[in-house]
Coordinates of N, CA, C and O in Angstrom, one line a residue:
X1049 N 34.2 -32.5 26.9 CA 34.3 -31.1 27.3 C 33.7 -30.2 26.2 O 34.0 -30.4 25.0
X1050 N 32.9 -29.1 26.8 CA 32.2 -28.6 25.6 C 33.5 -27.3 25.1 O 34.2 -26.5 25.8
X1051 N 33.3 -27.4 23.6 CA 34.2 -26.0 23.1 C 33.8 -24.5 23.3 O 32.6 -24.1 23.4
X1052 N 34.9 -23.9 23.5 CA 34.2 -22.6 23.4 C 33.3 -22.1 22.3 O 33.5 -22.6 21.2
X1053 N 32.1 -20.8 22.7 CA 31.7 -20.6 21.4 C 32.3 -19.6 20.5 O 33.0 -18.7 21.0
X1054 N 32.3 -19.6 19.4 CA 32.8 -18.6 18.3 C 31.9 -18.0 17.5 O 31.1 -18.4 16.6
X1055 N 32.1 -17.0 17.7 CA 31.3 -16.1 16.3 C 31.2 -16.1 15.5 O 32.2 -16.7 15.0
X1056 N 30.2 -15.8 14.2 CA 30.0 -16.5 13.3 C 31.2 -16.0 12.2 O 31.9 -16.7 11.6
X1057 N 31.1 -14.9 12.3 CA 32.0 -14.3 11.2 C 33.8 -14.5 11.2 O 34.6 -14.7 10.3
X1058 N 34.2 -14.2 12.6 CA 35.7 -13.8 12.6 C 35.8 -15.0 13.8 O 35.5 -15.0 15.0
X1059 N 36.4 -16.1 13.0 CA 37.2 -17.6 14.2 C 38.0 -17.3 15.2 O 38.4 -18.1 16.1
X1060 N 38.5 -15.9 15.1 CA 39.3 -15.6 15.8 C 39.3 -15.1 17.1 O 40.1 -15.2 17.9
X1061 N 38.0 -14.6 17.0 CA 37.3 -13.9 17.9 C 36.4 -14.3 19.0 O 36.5 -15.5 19.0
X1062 N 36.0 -14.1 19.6 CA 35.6 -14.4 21.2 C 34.0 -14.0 20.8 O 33.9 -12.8 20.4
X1063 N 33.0 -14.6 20.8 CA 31.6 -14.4 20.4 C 31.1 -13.5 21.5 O 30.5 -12.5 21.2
X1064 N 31.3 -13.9 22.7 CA 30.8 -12.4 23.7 C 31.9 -11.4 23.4 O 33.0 -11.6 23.0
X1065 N 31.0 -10.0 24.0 CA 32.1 -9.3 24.0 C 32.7 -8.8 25.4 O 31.9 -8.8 26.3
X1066 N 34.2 -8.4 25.7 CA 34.4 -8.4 27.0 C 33.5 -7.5 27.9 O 32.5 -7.0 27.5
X1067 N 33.9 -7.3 29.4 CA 32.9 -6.5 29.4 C 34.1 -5.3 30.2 O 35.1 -5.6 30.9
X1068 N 33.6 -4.0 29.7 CA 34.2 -2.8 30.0 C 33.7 -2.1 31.1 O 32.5 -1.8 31.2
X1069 N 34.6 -1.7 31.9 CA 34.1 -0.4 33.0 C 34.5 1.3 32.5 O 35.5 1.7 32.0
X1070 N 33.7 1.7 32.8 CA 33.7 2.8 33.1 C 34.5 3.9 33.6 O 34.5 3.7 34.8
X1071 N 35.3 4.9 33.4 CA 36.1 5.8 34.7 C 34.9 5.8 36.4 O 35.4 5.6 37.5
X1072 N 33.7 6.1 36.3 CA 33.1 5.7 37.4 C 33.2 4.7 38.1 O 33.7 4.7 39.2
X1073 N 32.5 3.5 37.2 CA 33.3 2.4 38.3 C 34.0 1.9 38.4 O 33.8 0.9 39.0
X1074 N 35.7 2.2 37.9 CA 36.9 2.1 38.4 C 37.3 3.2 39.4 O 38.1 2.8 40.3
X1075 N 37.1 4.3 39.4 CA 37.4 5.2 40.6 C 36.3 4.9 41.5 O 36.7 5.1 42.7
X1076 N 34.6 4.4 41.2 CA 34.7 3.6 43.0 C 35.0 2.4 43.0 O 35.4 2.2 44.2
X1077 N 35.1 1.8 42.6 CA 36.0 0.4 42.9 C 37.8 1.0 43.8 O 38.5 0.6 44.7
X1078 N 37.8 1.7 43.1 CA 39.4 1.7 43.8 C 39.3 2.8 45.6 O 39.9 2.7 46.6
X1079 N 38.3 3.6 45.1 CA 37.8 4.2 46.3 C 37.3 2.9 47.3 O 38.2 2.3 47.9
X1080 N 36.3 2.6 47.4 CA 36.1 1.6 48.2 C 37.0 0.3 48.6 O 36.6 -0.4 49.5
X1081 N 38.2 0.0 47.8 CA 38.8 -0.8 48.0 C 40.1 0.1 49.3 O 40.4 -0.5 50.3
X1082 N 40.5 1.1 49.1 CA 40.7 2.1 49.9 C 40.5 2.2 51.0 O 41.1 1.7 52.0
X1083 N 39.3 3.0 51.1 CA 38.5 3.1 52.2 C 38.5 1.8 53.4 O 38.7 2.0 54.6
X1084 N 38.2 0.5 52.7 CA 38.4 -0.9 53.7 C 39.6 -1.0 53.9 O 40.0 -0.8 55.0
X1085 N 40.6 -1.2 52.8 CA 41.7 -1.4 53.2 C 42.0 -0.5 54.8 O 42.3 -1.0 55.9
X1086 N 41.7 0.9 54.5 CA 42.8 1.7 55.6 C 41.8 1.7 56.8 O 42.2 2.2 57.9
X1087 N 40.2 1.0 56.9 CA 40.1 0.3 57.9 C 40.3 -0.6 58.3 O 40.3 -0.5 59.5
X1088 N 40.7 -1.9 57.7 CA 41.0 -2.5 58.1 C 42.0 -2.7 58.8 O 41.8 -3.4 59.8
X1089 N 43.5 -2.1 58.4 CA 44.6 -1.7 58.9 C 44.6 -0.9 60.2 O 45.4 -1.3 61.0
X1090 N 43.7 0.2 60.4 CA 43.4 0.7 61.5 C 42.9 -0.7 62.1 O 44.0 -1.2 62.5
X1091 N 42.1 -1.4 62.3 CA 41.7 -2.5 63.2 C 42.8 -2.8 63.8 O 43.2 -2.5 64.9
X1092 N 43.6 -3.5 62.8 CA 44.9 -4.2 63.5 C 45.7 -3.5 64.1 O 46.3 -4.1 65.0
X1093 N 46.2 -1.8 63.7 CA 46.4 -1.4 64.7 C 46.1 -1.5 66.1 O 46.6 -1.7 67.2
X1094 N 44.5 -1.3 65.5 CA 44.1 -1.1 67.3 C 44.5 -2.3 68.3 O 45.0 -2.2 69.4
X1095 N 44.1 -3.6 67.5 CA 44.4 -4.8 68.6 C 45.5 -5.0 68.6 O 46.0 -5.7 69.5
X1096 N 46.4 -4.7 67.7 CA 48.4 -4.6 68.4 C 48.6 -3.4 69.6 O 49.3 -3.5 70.5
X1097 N 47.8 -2.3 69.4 CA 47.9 -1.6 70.8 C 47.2 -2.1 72.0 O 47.6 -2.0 73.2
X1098 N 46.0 -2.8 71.6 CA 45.5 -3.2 72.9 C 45.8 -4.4 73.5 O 45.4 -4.7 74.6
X1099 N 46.8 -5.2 72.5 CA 47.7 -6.3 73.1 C 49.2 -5.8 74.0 O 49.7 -6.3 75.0
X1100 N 49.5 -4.6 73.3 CA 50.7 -4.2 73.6 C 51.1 -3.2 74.9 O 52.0 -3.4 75.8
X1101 N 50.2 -2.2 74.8 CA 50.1 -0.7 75.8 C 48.7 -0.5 75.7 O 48.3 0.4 74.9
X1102 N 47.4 -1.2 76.6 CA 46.7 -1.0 76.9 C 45.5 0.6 77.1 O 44.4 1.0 76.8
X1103 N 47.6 1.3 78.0 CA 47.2 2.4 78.8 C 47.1 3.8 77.6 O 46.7 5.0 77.9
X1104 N 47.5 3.3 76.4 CA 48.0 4.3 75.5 C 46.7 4.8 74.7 O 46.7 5.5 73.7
X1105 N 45.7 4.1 75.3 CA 44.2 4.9 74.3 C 43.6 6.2 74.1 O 43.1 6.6 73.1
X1106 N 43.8 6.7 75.2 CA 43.5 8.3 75.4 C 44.6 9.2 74.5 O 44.4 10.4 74.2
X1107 N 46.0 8.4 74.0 CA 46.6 9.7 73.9 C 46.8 9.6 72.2 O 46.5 8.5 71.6
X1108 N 47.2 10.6 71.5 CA 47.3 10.6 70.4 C 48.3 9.6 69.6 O 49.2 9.1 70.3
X1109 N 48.2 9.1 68.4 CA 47.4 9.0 67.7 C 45.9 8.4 67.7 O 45.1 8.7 66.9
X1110 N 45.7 7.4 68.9 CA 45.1 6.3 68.8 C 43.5 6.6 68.5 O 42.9 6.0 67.7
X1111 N 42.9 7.9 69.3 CA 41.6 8.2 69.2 C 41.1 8.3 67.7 O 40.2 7.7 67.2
X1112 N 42.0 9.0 67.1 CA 41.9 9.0 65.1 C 41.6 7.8 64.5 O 40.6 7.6 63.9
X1113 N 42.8 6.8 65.0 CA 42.7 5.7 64.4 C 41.9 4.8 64.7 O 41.9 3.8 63.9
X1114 N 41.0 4.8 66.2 CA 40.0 4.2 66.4 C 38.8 5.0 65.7 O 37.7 4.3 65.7
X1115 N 38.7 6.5 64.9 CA 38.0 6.3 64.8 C 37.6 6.3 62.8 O 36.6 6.2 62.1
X1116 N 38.5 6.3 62.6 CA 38.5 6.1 61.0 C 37.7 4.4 61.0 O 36.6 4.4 60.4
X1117 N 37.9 3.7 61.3 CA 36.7 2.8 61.0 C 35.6 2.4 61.6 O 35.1 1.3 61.5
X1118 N 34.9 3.8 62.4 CA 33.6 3.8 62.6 C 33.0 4.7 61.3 O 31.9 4.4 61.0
X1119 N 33.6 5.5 60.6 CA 33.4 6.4 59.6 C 34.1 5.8 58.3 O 33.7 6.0 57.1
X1120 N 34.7 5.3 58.6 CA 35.3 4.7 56.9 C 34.5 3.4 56.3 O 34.4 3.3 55.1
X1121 N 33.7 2.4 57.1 CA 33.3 1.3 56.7 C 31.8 1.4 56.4 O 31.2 0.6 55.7
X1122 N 31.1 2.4 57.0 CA 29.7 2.9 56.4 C 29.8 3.3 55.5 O 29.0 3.0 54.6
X1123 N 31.1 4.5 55.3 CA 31.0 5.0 53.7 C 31.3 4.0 52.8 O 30.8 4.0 51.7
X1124 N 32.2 3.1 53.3 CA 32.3 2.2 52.1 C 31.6 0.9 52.0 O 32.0 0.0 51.2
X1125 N 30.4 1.0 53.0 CA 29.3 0.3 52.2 C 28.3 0.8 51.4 O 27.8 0.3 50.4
X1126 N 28.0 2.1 51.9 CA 27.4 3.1 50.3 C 28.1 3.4 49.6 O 27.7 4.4 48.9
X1127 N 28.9 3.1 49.3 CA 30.0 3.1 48.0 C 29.8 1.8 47.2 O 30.0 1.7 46.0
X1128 N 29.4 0.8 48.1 CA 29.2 -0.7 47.1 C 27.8 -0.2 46.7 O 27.8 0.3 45.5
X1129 N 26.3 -0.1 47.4 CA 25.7 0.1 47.2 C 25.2 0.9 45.6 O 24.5 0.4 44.7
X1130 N 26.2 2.5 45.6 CA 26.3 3.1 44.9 C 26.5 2.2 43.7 O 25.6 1.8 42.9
X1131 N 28.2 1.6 43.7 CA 28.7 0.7 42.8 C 27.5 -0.4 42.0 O 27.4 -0.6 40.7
X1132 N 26.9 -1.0 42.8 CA 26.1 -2.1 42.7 C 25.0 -1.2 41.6 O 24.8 -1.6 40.5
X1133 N 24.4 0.0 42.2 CA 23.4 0.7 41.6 C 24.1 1.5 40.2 O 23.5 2.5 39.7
X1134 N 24.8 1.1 39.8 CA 25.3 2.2 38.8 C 25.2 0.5 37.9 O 24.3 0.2 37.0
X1135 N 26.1 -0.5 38.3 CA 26.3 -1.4 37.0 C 25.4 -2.3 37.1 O 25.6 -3.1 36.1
X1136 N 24.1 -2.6 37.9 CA 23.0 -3.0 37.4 C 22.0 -2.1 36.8 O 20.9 -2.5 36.8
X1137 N 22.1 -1.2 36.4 CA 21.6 0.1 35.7 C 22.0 0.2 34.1 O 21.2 0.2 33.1
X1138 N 23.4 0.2 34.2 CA 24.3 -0.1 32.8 C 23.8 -1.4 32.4 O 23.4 -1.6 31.2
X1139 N 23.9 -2.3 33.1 CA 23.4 -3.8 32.4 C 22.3 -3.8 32.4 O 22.2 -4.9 31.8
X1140 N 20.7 -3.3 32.6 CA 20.1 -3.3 32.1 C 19.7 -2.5 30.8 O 19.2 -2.9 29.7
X1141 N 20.1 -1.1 31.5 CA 20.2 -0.6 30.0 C 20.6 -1.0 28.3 O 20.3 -0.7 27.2
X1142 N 21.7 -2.2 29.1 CA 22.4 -2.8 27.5 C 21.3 -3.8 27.2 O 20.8 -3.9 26.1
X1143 N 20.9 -4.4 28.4 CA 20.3 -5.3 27.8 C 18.9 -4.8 26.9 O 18.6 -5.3 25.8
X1144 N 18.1 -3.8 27.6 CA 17.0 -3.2 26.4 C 17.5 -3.1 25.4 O 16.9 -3.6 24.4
X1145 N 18.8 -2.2 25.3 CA 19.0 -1.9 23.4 C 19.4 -2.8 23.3 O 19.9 -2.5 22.2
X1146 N 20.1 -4.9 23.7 CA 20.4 -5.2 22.9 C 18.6 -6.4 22.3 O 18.5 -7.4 21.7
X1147 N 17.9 -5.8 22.8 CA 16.5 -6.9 21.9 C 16.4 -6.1 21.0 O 15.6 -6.2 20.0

């Protein structure tokens, strides 16, 4: 089994360094994680009402809650997108200044 690597100077130490986020991409990380979640949840609402009371679609609350995940899961696929575009940005940038 191969050993971990160590740095040359401090044995103590972890030869990469960890890697750190940002307040940006932990506030969209947790936004987007959000966003699905309380779609998701609405789904399952919906199919325990349409298992349960059929007839109850027209009346309040349900129109809301069908429609937060026609609107909640596009935004929170431009929210990965965003995500995705911000820390491949950061990682290349590191990687230029690190040659």
């Amino acid at each position: 089994m191969a050993k971990p690597t160590r740095s040359t100077g401090h044995t103590r130490e972890p030869a990469d360094t960890p890697v750190t986020f940002n307040r940006t991409e932990r506030v969209l990380g947790f936004m987007i994680g959000g966003i699905f979640i309380a779609a998701f949840l609405c789904i399952a609402a919906m199919i325990v009402m349409w298992l349960t009371v059929p007839s109850a679609q027209g009346s309040m609350p349900w129109p809301v809650v069908m429609a937060i995940p026609l609107v909640g899961l596009p935004i929170g696929m431009v929210l990965v997108f965003v995500l995705l575009g911000l820390t491949w940005t950061k990682r290349a940038r590191e990687n230029r200044s690190a040659r």
